[in-house]
Tab-separated table of C-alpha atoms in Angstrom:
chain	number	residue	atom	x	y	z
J	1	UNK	CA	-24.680	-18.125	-9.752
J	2	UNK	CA	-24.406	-17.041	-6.222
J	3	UNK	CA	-23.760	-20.438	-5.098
J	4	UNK	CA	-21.423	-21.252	-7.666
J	5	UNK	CA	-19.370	-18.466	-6.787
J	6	UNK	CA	-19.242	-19.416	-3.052
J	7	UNK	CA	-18.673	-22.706	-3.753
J	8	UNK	CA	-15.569	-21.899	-5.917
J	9	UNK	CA	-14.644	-19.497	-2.389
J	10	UNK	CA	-15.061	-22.351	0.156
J	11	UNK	CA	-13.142	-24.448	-2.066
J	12	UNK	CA	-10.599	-22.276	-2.544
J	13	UNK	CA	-10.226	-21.500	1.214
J	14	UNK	CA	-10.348	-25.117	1.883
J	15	UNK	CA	-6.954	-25.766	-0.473
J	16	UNK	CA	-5.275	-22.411	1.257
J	17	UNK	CA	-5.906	-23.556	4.419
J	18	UNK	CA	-4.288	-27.334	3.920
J	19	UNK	CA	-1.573	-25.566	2.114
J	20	UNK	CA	-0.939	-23.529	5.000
J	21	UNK	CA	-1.122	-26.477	7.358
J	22	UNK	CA	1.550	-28.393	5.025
J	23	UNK	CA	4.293	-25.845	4.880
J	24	UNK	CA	3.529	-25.398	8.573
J	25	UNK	CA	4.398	-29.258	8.974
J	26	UNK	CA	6.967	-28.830	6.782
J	27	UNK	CA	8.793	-25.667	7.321
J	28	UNK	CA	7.247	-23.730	9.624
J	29	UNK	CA	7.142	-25.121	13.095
J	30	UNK	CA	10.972	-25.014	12.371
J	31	UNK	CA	11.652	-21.223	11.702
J	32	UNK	CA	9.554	-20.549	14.917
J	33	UNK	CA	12.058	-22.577	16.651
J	34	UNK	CA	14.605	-20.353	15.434
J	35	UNK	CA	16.081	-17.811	17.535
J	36	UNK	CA	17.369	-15.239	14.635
J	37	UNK	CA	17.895	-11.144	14.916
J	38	UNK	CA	15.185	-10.601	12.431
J	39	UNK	CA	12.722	-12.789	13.606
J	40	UNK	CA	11.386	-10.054	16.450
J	41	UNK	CA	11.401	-7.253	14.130
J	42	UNK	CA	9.592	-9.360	11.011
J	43	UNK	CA	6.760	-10.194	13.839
J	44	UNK	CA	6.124	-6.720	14.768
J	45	UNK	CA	5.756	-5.981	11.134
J	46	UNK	CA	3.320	-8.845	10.646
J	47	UNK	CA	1.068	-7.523	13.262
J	48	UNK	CA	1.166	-4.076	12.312
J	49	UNK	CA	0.418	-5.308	9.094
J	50	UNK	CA	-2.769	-7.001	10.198
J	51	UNK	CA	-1.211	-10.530	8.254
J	52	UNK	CA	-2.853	-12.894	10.528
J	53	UNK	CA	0.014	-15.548	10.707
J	54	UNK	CA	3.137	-15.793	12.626
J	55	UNK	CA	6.794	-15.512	11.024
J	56	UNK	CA	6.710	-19.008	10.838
J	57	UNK	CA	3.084	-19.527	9.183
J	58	UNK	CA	4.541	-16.754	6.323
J	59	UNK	CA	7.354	-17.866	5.700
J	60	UNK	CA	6.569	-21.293	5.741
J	61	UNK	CA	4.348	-21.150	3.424
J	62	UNK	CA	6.828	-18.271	1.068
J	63	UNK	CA	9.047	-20.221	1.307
J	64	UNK	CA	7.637	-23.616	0.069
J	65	UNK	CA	6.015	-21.721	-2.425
J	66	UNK	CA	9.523	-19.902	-4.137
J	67	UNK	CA	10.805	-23.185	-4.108
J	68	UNK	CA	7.992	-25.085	-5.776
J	69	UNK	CA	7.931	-22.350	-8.787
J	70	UNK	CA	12.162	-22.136	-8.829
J	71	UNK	CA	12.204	-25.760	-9.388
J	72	UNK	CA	9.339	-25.793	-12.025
J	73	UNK	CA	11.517	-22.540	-13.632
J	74	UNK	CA	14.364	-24.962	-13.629
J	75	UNK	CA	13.173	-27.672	-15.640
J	76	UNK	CA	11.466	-25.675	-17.830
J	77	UNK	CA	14.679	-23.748	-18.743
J	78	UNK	CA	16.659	-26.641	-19.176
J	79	UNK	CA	14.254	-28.206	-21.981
J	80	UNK	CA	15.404	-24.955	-24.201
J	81	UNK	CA	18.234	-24.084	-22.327
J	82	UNK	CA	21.600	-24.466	-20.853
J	83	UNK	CA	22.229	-25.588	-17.180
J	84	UNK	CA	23.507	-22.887	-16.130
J	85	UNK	CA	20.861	-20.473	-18.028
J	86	UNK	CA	18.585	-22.609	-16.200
J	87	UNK	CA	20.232	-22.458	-12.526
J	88	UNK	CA	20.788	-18.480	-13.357
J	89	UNK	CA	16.590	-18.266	-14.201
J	90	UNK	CA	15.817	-20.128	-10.691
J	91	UNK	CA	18.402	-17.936	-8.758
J	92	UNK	CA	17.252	-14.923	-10.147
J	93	UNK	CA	13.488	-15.762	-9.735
J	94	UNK	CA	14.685	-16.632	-5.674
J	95	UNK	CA	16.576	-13.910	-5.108
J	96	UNK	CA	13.934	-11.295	-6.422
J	97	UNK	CA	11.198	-13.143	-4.243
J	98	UNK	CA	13.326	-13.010	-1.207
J	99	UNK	CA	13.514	-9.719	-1.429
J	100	UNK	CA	9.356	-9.025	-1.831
J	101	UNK	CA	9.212	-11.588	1.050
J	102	UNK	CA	11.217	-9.791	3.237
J	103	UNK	CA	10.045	-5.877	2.156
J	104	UNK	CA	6.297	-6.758	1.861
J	105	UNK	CA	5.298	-6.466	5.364
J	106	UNK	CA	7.029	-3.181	5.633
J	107	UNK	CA	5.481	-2.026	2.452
J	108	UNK	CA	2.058	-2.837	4.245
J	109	UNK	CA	2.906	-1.754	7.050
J	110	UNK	CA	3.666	1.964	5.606
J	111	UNK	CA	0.554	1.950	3.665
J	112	UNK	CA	-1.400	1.154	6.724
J	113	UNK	CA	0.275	3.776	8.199
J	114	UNK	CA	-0.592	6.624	5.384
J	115	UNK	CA	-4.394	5.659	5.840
J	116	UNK	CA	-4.482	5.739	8.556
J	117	UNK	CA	-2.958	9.484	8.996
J	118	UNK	CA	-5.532	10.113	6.044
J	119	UNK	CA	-8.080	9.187	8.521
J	120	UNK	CA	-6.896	10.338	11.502
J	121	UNK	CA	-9.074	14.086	11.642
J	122	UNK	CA	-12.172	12.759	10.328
J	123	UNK	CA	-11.878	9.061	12.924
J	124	UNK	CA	-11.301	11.925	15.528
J	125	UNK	CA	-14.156	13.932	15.063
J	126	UNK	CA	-16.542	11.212	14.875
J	127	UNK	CA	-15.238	10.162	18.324
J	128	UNK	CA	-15.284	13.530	19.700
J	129	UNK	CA	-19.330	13.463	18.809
J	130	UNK	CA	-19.722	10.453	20.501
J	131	UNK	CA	-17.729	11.369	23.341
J	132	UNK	CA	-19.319	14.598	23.812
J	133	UNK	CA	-23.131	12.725	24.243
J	134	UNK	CA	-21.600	10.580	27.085
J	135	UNK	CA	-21.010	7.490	25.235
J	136	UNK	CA	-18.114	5.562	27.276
J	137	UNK	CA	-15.081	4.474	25.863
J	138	UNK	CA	-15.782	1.092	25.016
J	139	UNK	CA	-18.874	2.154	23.016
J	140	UNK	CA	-17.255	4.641	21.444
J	141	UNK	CA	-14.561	1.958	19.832
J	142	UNK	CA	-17.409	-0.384	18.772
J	143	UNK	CA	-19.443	2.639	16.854
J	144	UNK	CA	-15.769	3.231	15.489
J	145	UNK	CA	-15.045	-0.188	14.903
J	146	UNK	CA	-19.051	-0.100	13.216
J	147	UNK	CA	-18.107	1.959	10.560
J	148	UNK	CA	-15.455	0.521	8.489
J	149	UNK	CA	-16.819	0.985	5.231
J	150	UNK	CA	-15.806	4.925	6.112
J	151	UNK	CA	-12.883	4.543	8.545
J	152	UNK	CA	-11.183	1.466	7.289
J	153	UNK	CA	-8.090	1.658	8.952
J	154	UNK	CA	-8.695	3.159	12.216
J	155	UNK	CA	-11.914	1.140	12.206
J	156	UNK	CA	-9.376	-2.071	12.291
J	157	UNK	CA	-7.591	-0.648	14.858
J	158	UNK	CA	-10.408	0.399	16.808
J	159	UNK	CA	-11.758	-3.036	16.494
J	160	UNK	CA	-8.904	-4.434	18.224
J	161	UNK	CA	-9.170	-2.044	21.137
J	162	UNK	CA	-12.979	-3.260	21.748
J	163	UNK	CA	-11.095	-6.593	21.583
J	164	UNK	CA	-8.794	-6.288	23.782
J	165	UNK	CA	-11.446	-4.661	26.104
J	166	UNK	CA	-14.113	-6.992	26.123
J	167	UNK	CA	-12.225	-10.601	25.189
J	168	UNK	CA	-9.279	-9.630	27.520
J	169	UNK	CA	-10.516	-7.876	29.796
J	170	UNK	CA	-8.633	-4.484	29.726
J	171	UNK	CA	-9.315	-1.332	30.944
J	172	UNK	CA	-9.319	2.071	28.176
J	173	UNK	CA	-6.017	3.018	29.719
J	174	UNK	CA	-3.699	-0.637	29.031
J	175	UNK	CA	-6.220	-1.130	25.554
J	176	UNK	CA	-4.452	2.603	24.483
J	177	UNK	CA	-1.701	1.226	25.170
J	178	UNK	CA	-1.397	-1.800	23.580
J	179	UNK	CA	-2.836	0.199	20.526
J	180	UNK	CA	-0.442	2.930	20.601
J	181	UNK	CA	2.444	-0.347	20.223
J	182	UNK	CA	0.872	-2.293	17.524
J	183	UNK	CA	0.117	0.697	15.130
J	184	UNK	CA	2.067	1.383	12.022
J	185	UNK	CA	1.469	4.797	12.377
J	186	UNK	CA	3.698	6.763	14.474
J	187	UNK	CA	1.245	9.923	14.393
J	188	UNK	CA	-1.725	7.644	15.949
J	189	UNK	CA	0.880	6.459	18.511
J	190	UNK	CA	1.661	9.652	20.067
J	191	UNK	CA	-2.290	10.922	19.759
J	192	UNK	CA	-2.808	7.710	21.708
J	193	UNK	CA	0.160	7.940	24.496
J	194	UNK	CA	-1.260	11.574	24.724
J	195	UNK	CA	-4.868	10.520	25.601
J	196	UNK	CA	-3.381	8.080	27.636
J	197	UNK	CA	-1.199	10.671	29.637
J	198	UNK	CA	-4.064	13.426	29.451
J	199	UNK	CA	-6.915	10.254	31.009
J	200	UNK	CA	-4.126	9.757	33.589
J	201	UNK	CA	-3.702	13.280	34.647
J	202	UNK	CA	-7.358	13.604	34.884
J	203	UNK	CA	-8.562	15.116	31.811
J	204	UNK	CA	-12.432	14.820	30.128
J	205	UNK	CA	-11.981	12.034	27.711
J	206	UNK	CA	-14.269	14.320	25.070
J	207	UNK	CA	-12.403	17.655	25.424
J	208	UNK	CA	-8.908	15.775	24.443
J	209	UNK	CA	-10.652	13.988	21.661
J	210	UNK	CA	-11.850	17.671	20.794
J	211	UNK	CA	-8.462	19.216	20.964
J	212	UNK	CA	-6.735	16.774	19.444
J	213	UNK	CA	-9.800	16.533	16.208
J	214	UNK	CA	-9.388	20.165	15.580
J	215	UNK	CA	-5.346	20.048	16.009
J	216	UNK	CA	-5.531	17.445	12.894
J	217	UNK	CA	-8.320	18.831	11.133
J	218	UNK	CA	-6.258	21.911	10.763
J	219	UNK	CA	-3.119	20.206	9.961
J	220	UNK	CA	-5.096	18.162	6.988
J	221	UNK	CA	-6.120	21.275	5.602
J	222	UNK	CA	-2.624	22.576	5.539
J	223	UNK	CA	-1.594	18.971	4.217
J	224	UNK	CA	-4.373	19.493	1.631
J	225	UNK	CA	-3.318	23.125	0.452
J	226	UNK	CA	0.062	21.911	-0.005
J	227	UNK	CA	-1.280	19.700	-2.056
J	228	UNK	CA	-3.176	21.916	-4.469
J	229	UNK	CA	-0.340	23.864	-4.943
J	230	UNK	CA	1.624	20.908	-6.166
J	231	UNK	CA	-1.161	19.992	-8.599
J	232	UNK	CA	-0.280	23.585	-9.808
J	233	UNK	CA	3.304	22.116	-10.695
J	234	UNK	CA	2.333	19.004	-12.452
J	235	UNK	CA	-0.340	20.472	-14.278
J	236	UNK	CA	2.751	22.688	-15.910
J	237	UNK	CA	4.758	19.396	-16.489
J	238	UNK	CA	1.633	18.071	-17.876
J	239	UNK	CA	1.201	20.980	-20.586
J	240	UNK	CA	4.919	20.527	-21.406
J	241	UNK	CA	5.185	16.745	-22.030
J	242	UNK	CA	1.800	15.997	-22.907
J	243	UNK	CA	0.916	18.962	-25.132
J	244	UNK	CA	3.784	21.280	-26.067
J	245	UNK	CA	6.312	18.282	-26.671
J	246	UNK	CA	4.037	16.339	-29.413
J	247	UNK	CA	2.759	19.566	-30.997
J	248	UNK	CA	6.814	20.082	-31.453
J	249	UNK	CA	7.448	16.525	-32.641
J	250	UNK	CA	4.028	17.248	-34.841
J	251	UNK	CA	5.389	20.076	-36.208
J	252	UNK	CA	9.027	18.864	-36.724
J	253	UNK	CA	8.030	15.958	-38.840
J	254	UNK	CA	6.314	17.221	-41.902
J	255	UNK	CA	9.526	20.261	-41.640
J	256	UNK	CA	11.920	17.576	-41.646
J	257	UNK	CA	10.591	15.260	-44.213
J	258	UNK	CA	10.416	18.595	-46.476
J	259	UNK	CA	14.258	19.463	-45.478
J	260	UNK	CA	15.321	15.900	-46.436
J	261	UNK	CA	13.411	16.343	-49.802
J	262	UNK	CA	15.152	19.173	-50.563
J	263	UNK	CA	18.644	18.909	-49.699
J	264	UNK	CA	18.207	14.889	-50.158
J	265	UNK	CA	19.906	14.293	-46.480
J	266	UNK	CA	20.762	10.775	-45.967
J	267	UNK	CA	21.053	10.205	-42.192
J	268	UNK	CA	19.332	7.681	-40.042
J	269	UNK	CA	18.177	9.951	-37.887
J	270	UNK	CA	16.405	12.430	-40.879
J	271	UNK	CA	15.194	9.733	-42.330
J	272	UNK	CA	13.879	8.670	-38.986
J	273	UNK	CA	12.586	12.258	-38.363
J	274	UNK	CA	11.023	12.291	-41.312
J	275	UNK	CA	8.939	8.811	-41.237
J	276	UNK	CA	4.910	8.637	-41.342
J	277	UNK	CA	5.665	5.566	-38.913
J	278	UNK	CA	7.074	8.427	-35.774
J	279	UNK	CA	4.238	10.475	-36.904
J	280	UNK	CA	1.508	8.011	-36.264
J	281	UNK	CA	3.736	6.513	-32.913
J	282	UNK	CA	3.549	9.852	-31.470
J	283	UNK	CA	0.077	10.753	-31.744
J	284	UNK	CA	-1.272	6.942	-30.701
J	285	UNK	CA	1.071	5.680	-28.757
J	286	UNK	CA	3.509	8.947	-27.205
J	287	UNK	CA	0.852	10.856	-26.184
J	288	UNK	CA	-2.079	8.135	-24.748
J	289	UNK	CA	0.941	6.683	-22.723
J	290	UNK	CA	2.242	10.283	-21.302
J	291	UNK	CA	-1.247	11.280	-20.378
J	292	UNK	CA	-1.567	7.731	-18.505
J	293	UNK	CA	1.878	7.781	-16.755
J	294	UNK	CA	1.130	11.502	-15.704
J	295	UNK	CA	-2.771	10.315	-14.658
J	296	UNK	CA	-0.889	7.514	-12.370
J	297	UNK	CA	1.235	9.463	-10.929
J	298	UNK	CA	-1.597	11.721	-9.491
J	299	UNK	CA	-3.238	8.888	-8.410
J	300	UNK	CA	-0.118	7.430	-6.447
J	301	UNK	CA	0.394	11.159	-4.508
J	302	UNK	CA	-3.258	11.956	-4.269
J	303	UNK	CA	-4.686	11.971	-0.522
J	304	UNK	CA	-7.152	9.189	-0.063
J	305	UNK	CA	-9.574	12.162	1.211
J	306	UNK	CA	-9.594	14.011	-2.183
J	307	UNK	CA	-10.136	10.833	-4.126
J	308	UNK	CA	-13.215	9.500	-2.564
């Protein structure tokens, strides 16, 4: 089973990589040639992104991809369809993955960037031990870079400091500051120009990590009580539209179906009121789908440390 499943990988790695080397042929080497305004700004995003490929490489191989499926849209439209149904279903499909080509990197980029501020106390404290028992600073990015499993962004970005360290040949000061310019998070920028400044002016590389650990410790705490009060909130919208609301659709039904029996109303909307079928909708299908939109939404605003 084991093999199978790695032989499906290679092959499938094998097909991704020709297919990048074909649109790279084809369209790529071309759009690197370019000189465009957003050309700098997409790259930047790419590598604070960590996707491993230049603009070229992406959208090369975007590119030859929206076309492929926008010309496979057309013809299939234009079996069933009109012409123009069938050029508006292509241009619609290309204009909507324009727009994810263009806004995925920086969508990325500011998830990296929430992580990584997510991590940032916890990275600093670990670094702060390590410091404190002498370790240097090159060891103290590897052990960093180590433990990914825990620290997965700053682990990445730690790994590229021990990179450009070791395979470049930098010292701790210019590897700080390359990292501090590749980062997608502004907070880990300025905590690195600040070690930067502080290992300049002469300061003990463990007593800034220190400092700066227990400065964003205490900030995630406040971040964290913030956040337990806003549970607070939602927990009220959740007893409104997840309880109260059906057990007042609940109630309304059977009163409304014995109104209607009564004074024989005719109206769609007593009639409506009054069906078994709004009955059953609400209780299997209102509520299940409230509870899971409101469950989602806690899971979208809930800090990565609370969730485990």
């Amino acid at each position: 089973m084991m093999n199978l499943r790695e032989g499906v990988r290679d092959s499938i790695g094998e097909w991704v990589e020709k297919y990048r080397r074909y649109s790279y042929e084809l369209l790529g080497w071309r759009i690197d040639r370019w000189d465009w305004s957003l050309k700098n700004r997409l790259e930047k995003q790419l590598e604070k992104a960590r996707i491993r490929a230049s603009v070229g490489q992406y959208l090369g191989m975007s590119l030859l991809a929206i076309i492929s499926i926008a010309i496979a849209i057309f013809l299939a439209s234009s079996v069933t369809r009109s012409i123009s149904d069938a050029i508006a279903y292509a241009s619609l499909f290309v204009a909507a993955s324009a727009f994810m080509l263009i806004t995925f990197p920086g969508i990325k980029v500011r998830r990296r960037a929430k992580r990584i501020d997510d991590e940032l106390p916890y990275a600093f404290g670990y670094m702060s031990a390590l410091a404190s028992s002498g370790m240097p600073p090159l060891g103290i990015f590897e052990a960093l870079a180590s433990e990914r499993r825990i620290y997965r962004e700053m682990g990445e970005e730690a790994a590229y400091i021990v990179r450009d360290m070791k395979v470049f040949g930098m010292d701790s000061i210019s590897a700080l500051t390359e990292a501090a310019k590749r980062s997608p998070s502004p907070t880990l920028s300025a905590l690195l120009h600040t070690i930067v400044a502080s290992l300049l002016a002469g300061s003990d590389l463990a007593s800034i990590l220190t400092e700066v650990s227990e400065q964003r410790l205490a900030e995630r705490r406040l971040a964290l009580r913030g956040f337990v009060d806003d549970m607070a909130i939602y927990s009220e919208f959740y007893v409104v539209l997840c309880i109260l609301a059906p057990l007042f659709v609940l109630i309304m039904l059977p009163v409304t179906s014995a109104v209607n029996m009564l004074v024989g109303a005719q109206s769609e909307i007593s009639r409506l009121m009054g069906s078994n079928t709004v009955f059953l909708l609400t209780i299997y299908v209102g509520v299940p789908l409230l509870t899971l939109f409101f469950l989602f939404g806690i899971e979208a605003v809930m800090p990565e440390d609370i969730r485990g």
